mmCIF file of N, CA and C in Angstrom:
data_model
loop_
_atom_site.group_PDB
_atom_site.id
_atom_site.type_symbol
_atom_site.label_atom_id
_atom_site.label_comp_id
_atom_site.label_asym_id
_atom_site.label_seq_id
_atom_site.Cartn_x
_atom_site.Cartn_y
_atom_site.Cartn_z
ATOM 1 N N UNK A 20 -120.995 54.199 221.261
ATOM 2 C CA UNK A 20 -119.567 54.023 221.137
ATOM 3 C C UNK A 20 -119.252 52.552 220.878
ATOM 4 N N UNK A 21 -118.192 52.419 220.390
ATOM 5 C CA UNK A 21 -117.331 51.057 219.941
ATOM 6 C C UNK A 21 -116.567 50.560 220.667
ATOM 7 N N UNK A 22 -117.259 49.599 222.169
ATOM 8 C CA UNK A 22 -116.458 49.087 223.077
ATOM 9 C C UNK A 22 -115.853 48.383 223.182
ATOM 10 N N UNK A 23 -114.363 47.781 223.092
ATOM 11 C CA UNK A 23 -113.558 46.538 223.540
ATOM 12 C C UNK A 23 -113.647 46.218 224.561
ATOM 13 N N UNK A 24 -114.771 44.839 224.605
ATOM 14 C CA UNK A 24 -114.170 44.242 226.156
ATOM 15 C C UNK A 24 -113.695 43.276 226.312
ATOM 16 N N UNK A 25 -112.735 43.055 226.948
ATOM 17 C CA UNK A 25 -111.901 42.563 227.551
ATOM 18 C C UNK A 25 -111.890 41.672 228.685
ATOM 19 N N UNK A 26 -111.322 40.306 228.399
ATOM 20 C CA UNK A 26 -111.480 39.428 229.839
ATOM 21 C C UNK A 26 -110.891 37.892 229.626
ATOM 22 N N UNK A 27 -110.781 37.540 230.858
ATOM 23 C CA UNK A 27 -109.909 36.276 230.950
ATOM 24 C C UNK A 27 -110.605 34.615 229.896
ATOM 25 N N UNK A 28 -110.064 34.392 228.953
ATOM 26 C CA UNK A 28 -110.857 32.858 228.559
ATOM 27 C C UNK A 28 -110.137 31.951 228.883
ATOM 28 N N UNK A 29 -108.872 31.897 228.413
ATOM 29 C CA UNK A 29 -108.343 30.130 228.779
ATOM 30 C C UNK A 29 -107.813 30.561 230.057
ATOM 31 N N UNK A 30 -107.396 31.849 230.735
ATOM 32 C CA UNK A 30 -107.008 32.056 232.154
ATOM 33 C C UNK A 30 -107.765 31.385 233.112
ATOM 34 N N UNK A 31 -109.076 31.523 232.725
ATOM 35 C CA UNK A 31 -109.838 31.032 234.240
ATOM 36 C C UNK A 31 -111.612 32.178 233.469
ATOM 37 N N UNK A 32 -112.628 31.209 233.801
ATOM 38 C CA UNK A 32 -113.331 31.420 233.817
ATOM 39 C C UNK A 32 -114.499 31.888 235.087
ATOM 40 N N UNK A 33 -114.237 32.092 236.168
ATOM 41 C CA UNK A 33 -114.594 32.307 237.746
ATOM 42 C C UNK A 33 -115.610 33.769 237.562
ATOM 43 N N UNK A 34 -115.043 34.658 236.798
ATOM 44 C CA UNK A 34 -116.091 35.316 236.752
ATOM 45 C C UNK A 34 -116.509 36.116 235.497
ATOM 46 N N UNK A 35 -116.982 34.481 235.153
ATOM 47 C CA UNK A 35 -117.929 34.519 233.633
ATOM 48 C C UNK A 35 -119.257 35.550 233.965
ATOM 49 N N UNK A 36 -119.968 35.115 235.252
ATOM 50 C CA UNK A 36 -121.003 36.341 235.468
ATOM 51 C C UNK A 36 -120.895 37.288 236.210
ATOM 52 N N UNK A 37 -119.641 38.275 236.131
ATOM 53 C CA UNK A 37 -119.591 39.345 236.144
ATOM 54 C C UNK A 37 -118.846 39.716 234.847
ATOM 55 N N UNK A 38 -118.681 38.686 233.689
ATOM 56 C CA UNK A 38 -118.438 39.424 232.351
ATOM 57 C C UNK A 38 -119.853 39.964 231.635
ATOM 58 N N UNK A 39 -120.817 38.764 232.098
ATOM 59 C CA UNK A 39 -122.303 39.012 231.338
ATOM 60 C C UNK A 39 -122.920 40.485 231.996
ATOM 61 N N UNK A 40 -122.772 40.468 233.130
ATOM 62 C CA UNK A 40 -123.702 41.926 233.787
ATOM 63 C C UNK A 40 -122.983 42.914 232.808
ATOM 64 N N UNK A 41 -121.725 42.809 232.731
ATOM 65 C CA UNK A 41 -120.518 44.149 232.131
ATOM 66 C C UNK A 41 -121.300 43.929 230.594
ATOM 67 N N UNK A 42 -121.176 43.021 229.754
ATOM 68 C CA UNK A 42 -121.823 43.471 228.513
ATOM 69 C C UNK A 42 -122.868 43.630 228.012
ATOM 70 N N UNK A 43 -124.044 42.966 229.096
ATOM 71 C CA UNK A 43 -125.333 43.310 229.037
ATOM 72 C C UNK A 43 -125.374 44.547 229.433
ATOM 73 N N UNK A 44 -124.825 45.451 230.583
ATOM 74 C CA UNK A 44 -125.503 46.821 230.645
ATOM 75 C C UNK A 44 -124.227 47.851 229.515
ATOM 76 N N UNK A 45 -123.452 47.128 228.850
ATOM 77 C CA UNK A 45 -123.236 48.163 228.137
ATOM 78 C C UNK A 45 -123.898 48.043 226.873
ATOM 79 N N UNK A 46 -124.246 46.785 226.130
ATOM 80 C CA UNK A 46 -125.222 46.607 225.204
ATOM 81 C C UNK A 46 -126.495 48.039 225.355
ATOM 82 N N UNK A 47 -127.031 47.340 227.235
ATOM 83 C CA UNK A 47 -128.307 48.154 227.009
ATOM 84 C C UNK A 47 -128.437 49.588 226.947
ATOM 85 N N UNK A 48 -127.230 50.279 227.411
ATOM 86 C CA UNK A 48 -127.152 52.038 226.806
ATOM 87 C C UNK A 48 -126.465 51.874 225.358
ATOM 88 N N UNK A 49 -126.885 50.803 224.853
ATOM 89 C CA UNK A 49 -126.580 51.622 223.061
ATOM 90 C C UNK A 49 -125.048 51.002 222.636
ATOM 91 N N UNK A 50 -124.548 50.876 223.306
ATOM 92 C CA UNK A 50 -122.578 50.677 222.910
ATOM 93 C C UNK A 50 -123.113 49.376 221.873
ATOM 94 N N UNK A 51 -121.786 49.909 220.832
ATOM 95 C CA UNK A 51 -121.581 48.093 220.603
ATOM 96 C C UNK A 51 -120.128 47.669 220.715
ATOM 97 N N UNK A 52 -120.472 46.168 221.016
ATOM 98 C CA UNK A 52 -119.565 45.257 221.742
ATOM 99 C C UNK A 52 -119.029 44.690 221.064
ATOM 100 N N UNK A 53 -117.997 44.259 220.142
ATOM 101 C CA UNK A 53 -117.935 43.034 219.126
ATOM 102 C C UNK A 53 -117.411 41.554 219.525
ATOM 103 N N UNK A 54 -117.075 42.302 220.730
ATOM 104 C CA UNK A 54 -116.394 41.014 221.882
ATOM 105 C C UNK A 54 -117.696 40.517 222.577
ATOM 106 N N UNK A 55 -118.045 40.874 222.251
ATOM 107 C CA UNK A 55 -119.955 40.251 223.417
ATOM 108 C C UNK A 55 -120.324 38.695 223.381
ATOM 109 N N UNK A 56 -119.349 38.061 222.304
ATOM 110 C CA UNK A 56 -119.150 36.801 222.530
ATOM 111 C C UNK A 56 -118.135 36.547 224.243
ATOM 112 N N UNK A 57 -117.440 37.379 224.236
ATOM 113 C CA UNK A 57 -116.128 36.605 225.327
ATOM 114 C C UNK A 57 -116.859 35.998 226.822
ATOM 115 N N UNK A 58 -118.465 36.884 226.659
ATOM 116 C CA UNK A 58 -119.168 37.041 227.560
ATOM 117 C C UNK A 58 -119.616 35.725 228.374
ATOM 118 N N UNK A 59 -120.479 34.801 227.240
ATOM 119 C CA UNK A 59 -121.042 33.857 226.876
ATOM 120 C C UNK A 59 -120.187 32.854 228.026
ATOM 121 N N UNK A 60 -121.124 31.446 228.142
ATOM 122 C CA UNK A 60 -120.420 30.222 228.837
ATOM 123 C C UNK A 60 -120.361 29.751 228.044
ATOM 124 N N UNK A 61 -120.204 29.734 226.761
ATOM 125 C CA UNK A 61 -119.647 28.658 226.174
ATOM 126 C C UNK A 61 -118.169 29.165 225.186
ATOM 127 N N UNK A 62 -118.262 30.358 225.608
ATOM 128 C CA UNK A 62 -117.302 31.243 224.516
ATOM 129 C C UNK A 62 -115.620 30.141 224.102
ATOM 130 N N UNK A 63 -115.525 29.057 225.077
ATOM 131 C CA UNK A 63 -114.569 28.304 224.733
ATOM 132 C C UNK A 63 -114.866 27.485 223.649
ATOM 133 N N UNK A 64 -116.114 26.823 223.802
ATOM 134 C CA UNK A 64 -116.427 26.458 222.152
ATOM 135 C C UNK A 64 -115.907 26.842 221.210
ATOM 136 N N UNK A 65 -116.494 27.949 221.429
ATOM 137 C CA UNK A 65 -116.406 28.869 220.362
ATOM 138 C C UNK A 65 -115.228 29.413 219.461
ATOM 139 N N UNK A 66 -114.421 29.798 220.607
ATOM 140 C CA UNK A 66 -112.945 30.235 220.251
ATOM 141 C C UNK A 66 -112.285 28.592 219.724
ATOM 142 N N UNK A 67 -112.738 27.355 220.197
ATOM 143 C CA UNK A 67 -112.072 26.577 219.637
ATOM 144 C C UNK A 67 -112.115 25.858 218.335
ATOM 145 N N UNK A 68 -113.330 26.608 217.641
ATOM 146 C CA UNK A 68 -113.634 26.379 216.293
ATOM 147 C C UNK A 68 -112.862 27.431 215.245
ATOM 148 N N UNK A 69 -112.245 28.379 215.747
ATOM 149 C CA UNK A 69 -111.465 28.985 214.666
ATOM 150 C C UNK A 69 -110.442 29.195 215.195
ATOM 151 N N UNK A 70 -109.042 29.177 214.161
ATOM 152 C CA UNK A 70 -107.609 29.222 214.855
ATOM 153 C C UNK A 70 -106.921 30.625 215.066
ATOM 154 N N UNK A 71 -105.703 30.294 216.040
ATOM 155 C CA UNK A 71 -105.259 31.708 216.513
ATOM 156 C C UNK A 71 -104.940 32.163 215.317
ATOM 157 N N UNK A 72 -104.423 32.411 214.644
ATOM 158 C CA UNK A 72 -104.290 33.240 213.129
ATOM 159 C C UNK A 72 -105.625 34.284 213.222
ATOM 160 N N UNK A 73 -106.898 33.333 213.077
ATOM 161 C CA UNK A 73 -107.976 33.943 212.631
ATOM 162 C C UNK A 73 -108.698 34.770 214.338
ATOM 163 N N UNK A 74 -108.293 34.226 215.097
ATOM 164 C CA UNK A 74 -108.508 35.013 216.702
ATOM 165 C C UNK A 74 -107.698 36.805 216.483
ATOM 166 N N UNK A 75 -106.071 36.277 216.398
ATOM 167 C CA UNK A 75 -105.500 37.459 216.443
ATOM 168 C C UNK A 75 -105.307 38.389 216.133
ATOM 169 N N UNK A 76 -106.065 38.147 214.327
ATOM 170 C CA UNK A 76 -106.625 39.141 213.039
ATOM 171 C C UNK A 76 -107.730 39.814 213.779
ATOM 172 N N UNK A 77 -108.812 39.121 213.650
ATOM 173 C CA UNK A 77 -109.904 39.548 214.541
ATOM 174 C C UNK A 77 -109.784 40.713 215.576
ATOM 175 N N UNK A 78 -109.385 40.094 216.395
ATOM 176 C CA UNK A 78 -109.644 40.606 217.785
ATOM 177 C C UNK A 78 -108.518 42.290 217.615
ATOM 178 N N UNK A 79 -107.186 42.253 216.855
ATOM 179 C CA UNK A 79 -106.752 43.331 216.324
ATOM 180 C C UNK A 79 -107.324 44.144 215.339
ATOM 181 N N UNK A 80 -108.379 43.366 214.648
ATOM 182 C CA UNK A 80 -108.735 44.417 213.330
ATOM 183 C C UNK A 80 -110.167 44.958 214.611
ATOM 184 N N UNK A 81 -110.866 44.419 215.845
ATOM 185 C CA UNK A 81 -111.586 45.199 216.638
ATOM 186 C C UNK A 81 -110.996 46.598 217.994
ATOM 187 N N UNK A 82 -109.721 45.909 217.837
ATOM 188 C CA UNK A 82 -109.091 47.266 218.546
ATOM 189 C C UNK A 82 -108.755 48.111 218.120
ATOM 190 N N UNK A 83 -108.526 47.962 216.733
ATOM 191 C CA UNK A 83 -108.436 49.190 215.437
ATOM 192 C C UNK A 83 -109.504 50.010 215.709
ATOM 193 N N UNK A 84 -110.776 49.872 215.401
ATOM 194 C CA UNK A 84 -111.992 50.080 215.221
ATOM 195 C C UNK A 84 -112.567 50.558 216.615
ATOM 196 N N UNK A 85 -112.168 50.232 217.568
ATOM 197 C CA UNK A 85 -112.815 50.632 219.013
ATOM 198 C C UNK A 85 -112.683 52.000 219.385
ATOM 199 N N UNK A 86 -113.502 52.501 220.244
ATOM 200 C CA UNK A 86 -113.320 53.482 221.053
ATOM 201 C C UNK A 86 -112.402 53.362 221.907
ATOM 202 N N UNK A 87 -112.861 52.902 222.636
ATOM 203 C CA UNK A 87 -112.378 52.705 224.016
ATOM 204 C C UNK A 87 -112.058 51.330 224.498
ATOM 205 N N UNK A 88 -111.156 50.627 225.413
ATOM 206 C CA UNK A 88 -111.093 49.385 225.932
ATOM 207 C C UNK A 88 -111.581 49.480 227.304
ATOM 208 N N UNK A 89 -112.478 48.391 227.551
ATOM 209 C CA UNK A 89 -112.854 48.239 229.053
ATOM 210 C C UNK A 89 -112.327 47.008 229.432
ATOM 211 N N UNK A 90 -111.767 46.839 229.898
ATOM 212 C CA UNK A 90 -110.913 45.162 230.817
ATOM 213 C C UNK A 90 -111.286 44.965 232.122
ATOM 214 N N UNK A 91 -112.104 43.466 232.276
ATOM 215 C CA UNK A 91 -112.374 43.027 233.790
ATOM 216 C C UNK A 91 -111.118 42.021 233.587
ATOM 217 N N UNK A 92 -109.920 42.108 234.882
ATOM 218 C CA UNK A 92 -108.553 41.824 234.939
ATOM 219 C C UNK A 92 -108.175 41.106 236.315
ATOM 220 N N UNK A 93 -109.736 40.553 236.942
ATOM 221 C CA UNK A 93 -109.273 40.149 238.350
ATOM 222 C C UNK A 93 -108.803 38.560 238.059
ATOM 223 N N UNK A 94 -108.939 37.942 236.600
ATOM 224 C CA UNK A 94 -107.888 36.751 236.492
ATOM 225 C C UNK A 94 -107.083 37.123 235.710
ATOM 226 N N UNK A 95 -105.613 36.634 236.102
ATOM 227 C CA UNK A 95 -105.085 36.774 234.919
ATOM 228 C C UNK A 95 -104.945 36.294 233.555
ATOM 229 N N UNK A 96 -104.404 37.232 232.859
ATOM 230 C CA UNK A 96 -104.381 36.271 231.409
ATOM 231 C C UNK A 96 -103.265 37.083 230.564
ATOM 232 N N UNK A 97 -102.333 36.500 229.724
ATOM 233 C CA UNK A 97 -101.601 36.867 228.660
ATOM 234 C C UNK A 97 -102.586 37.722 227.595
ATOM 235 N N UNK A 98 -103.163 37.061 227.108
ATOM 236 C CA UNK A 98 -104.207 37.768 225.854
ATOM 237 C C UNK A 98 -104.932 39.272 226.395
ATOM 238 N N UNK A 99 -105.253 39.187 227.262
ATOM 239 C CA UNK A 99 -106.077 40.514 228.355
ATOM 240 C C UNK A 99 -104.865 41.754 227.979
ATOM 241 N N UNK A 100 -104.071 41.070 229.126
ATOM 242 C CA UNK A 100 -102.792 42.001 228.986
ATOM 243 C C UNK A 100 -101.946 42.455 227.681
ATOM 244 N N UNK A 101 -102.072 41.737 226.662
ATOM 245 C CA UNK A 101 -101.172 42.046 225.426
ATOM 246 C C UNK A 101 -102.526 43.170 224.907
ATOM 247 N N UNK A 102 -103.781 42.864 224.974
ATOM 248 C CA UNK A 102 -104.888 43.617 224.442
ATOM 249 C C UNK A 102 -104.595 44.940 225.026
ATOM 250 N N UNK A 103 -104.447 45.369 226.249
ATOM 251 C CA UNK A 103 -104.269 46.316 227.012
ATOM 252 C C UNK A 103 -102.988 47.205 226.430
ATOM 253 N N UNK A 104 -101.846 46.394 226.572
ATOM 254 C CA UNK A 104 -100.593 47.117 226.103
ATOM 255 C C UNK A 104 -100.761 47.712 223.997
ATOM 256 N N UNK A 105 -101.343 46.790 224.056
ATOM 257 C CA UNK A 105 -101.951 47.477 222.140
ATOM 258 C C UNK A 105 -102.877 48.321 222.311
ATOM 259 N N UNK A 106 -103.822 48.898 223.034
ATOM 260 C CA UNK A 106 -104.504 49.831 222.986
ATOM 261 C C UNK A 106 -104.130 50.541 223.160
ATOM 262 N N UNK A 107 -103.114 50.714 224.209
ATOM 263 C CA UNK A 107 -102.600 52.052 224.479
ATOM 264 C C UNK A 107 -101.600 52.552 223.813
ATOM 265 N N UNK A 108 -101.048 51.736 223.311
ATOM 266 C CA UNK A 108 -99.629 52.065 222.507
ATOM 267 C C UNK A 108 -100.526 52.785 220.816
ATOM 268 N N UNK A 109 -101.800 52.533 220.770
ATOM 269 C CA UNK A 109 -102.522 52.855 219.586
ATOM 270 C C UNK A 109 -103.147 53.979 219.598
ATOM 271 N N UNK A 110 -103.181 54.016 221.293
ATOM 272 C CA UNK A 110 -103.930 55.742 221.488
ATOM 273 C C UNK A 110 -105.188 55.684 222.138
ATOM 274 N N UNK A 111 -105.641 54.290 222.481
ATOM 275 C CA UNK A 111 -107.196 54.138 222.676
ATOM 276 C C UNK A 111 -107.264 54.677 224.516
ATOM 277 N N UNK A 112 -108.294 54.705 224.921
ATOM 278 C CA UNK A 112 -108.397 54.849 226.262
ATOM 279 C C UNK A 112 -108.714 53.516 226.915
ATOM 280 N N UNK A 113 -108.519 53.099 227.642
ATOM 281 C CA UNK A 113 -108.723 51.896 229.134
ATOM 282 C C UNK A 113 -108.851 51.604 230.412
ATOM 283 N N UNK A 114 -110.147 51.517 230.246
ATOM 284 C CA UNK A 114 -110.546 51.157 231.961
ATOM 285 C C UNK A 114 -110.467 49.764 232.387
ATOM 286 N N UNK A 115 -109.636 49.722 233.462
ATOM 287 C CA UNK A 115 -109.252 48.220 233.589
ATOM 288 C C UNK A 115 -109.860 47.925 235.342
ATOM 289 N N UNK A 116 -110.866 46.894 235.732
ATOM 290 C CA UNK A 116 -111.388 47.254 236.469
ATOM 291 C C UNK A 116 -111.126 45.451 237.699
ATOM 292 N N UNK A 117 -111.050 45.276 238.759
ATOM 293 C CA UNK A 117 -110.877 43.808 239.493
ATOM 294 C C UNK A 117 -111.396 43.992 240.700
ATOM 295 N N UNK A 118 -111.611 42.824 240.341
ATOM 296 C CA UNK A 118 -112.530 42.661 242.112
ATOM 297 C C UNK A 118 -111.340 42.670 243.528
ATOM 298 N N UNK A 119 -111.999 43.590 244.466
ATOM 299 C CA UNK A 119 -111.515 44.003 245.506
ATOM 300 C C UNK A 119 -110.493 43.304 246.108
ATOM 301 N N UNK A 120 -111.271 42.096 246.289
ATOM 302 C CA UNK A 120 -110.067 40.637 246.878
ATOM 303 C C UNK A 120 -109.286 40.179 246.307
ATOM 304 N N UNK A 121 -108.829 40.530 245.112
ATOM 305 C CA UNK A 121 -108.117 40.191 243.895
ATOM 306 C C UNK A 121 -106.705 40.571 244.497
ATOM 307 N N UNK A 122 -105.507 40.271 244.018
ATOM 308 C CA UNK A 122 -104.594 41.210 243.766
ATOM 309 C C UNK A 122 -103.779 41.114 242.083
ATOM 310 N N UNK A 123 -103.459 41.921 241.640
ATOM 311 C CA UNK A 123 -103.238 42.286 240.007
ATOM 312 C C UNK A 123 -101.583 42.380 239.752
ATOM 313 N N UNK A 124 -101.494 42.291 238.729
ATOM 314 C CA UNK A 124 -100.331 42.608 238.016
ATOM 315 C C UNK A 124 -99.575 43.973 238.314
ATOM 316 N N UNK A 125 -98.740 43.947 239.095
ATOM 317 C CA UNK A 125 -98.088 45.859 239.687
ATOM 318 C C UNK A 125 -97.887 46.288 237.879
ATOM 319 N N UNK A 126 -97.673 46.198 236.880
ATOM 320 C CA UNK A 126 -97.573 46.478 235.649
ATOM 321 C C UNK A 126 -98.810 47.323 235.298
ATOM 322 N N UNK A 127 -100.146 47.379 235.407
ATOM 323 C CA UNK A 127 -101.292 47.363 235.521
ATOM 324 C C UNK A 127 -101.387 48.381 236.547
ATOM 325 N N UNK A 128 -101.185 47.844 237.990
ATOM 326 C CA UNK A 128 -101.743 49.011 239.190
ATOM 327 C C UNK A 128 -100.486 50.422 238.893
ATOM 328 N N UNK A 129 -99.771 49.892 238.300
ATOM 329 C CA UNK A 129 -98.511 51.220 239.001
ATOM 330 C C UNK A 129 -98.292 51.981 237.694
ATOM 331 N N UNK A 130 -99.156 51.598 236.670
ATOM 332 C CA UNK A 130 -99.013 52.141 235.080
ATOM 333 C C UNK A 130 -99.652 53.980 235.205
ATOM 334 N N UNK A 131 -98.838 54.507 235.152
ATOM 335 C CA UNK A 131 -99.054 55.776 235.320
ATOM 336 C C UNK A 131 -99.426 56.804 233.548
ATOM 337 N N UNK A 132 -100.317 56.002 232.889
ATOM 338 C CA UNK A 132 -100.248 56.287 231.650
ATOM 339 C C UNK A 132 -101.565 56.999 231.899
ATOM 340 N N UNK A 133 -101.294 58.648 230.698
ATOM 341 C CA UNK A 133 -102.363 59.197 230.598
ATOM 342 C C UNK A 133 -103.983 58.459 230.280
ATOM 343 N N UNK A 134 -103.868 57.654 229.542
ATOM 344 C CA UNK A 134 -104.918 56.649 228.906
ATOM 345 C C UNK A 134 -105.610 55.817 229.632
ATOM 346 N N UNK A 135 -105.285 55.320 230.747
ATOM 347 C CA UNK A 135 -105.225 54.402 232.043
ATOM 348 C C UNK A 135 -106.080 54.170 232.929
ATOM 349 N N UNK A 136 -107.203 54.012 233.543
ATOM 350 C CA UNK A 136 -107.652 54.060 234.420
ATOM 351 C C UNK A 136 -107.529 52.316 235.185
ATOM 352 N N UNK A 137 -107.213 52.205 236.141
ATOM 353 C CA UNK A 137 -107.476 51.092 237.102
ATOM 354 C C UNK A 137 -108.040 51.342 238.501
ATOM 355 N N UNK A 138 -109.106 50.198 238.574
ATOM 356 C CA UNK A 138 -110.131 50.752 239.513
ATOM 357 C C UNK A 138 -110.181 49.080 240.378
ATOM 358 N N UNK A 139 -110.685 49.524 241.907
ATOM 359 C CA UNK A 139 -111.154 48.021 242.506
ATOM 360 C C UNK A 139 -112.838 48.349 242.506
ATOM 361 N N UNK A 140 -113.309 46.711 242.549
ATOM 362 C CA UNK A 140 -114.832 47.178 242.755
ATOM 363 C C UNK A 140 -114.969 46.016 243.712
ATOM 364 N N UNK A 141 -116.247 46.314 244.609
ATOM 365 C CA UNK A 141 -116.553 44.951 245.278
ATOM 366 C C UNK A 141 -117.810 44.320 244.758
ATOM 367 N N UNK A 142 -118.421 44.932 244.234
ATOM 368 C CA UNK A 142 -119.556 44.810 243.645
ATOM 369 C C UNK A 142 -119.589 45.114 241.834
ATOM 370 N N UNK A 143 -119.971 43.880 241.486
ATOM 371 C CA UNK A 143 -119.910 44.350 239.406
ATOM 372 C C UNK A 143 -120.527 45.447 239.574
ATOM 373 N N UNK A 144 -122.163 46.169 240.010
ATOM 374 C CA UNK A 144 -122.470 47.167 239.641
ATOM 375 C C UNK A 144 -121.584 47.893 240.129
ATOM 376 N N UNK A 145 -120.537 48.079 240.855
ATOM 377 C CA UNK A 145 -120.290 49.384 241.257
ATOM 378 C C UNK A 145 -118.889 49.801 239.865
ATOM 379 N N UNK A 146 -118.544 48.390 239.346
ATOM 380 C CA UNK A 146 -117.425 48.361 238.569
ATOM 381 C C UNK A 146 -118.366 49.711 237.139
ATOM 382 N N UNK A 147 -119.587 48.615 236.993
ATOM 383 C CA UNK A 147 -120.503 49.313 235.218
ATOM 384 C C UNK A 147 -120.660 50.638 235.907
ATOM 385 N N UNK A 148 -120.606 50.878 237.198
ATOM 386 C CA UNK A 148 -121.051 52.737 237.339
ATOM 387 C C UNK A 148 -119.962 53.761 236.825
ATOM 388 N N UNK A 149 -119.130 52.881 237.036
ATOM 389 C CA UNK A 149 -117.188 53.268 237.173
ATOM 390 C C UNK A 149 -116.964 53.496 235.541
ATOM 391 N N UNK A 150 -117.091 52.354 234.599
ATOM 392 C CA UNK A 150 -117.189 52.034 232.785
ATOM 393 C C UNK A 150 -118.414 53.152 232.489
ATOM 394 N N UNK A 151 -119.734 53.582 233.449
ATOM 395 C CA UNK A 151 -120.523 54.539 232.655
ATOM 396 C C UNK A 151 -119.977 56.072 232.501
ATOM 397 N N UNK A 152 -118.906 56.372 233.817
ATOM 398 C CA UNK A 152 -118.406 57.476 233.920
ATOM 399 C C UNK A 152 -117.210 58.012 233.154
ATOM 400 N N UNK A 153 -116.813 56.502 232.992
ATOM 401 C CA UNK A 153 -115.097 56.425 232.214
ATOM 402 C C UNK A 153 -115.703 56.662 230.803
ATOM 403 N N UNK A 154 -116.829 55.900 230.215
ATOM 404 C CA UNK A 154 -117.142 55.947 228.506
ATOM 405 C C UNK A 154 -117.884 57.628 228.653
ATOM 406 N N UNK A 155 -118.574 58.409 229.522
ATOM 407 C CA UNK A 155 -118.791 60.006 229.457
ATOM 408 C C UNK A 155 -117.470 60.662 229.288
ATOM 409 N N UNK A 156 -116.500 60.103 230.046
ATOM 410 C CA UNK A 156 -115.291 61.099 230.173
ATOM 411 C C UNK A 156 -114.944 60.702 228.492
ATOM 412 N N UNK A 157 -114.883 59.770 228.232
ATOM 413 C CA UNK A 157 -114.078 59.173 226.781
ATOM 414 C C UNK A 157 -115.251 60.067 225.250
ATOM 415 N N UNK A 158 -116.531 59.933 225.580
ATOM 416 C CA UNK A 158 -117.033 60.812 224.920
ATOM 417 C C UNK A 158 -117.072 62.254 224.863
ATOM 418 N N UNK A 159 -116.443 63.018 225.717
ATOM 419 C CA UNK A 159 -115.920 64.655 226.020
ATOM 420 C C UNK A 159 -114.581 64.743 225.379
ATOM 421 N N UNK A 160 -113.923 63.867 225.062
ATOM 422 C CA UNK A 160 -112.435 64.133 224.601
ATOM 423 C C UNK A 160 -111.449 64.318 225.412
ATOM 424 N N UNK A 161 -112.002 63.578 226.450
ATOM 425 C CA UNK A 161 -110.787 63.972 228.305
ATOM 426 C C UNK A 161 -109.173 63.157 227.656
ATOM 427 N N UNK A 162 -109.687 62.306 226.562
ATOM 428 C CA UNK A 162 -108.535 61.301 226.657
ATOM 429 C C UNK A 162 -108.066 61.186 225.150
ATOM 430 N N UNK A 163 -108.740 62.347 224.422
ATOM 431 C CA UNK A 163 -108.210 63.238 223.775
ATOM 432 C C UNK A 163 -106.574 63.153 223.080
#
């Protein structure tokens, strides 16, 4: 499947390695990622060598194209959240997932949309067990 993932860059970088576990184990069952840069420590570099014009094309012509959106959302960010509200308004499915101690956007927790999933984890693996069950349900047509 064709995963969007999703996650905080100029918000706050705090948990850069629980973005890497999230796209390394979805890499390693097969998905592809096109965001698998956001992952990276240096991904600010990166993003600062090409301009928002060419970010916002991008990153929209990959939510076109996606399956599914997966969002780690325990920092906040504008860009996360506008990604989120375009997927769904497009039809895609979204698992939006934050660490336990976190607290989130009520926009987010109280979103009662068929498409929707929001989950706490305390542990990243327990979050990728949560994204392996959500991308089975998304491959059955639950979200359809």
């Amino acid at each position: 499947m064709n995963i969007y993932f999703s996650c905080s860059i100029t918000g706050g970088r705090d948990d850069q390695s629980a973005y890497r576990s999230i796209v390394d184990a979805l890499l390693s069952t097969g998905h592809i990622v096109p965001t698998a840069v956001l992952a990276d420590e240096d991904v600010l570099d990166y993003e600062r060598s090409i301009s928002a014009e060419e970010i916002y094309s991008r990153d929209i012509h990959w939510l076109d194209e996606c399956d599914a959106v997966v969002a780690e959302v325990s920092t906040p960010s504008h860009g996360v959240g506008y990604e989120i509200a375009y997927a769904l308004l497009q039809g895609k499915p979204v698992l939006c997932g934050y660490r336990a101690d976190k607290k989130i956007s009520k926009m987010l927790e109280g979103n009662s949309h068929s498409r929707i999933r929001v989950i706490s984890y305390h542990q990243v693996d327990e979050f990728i067990q949560a994204i392996d069950a959500f991308l089975h349900e998304v491959s059955k047509g639950k979200f359809a």
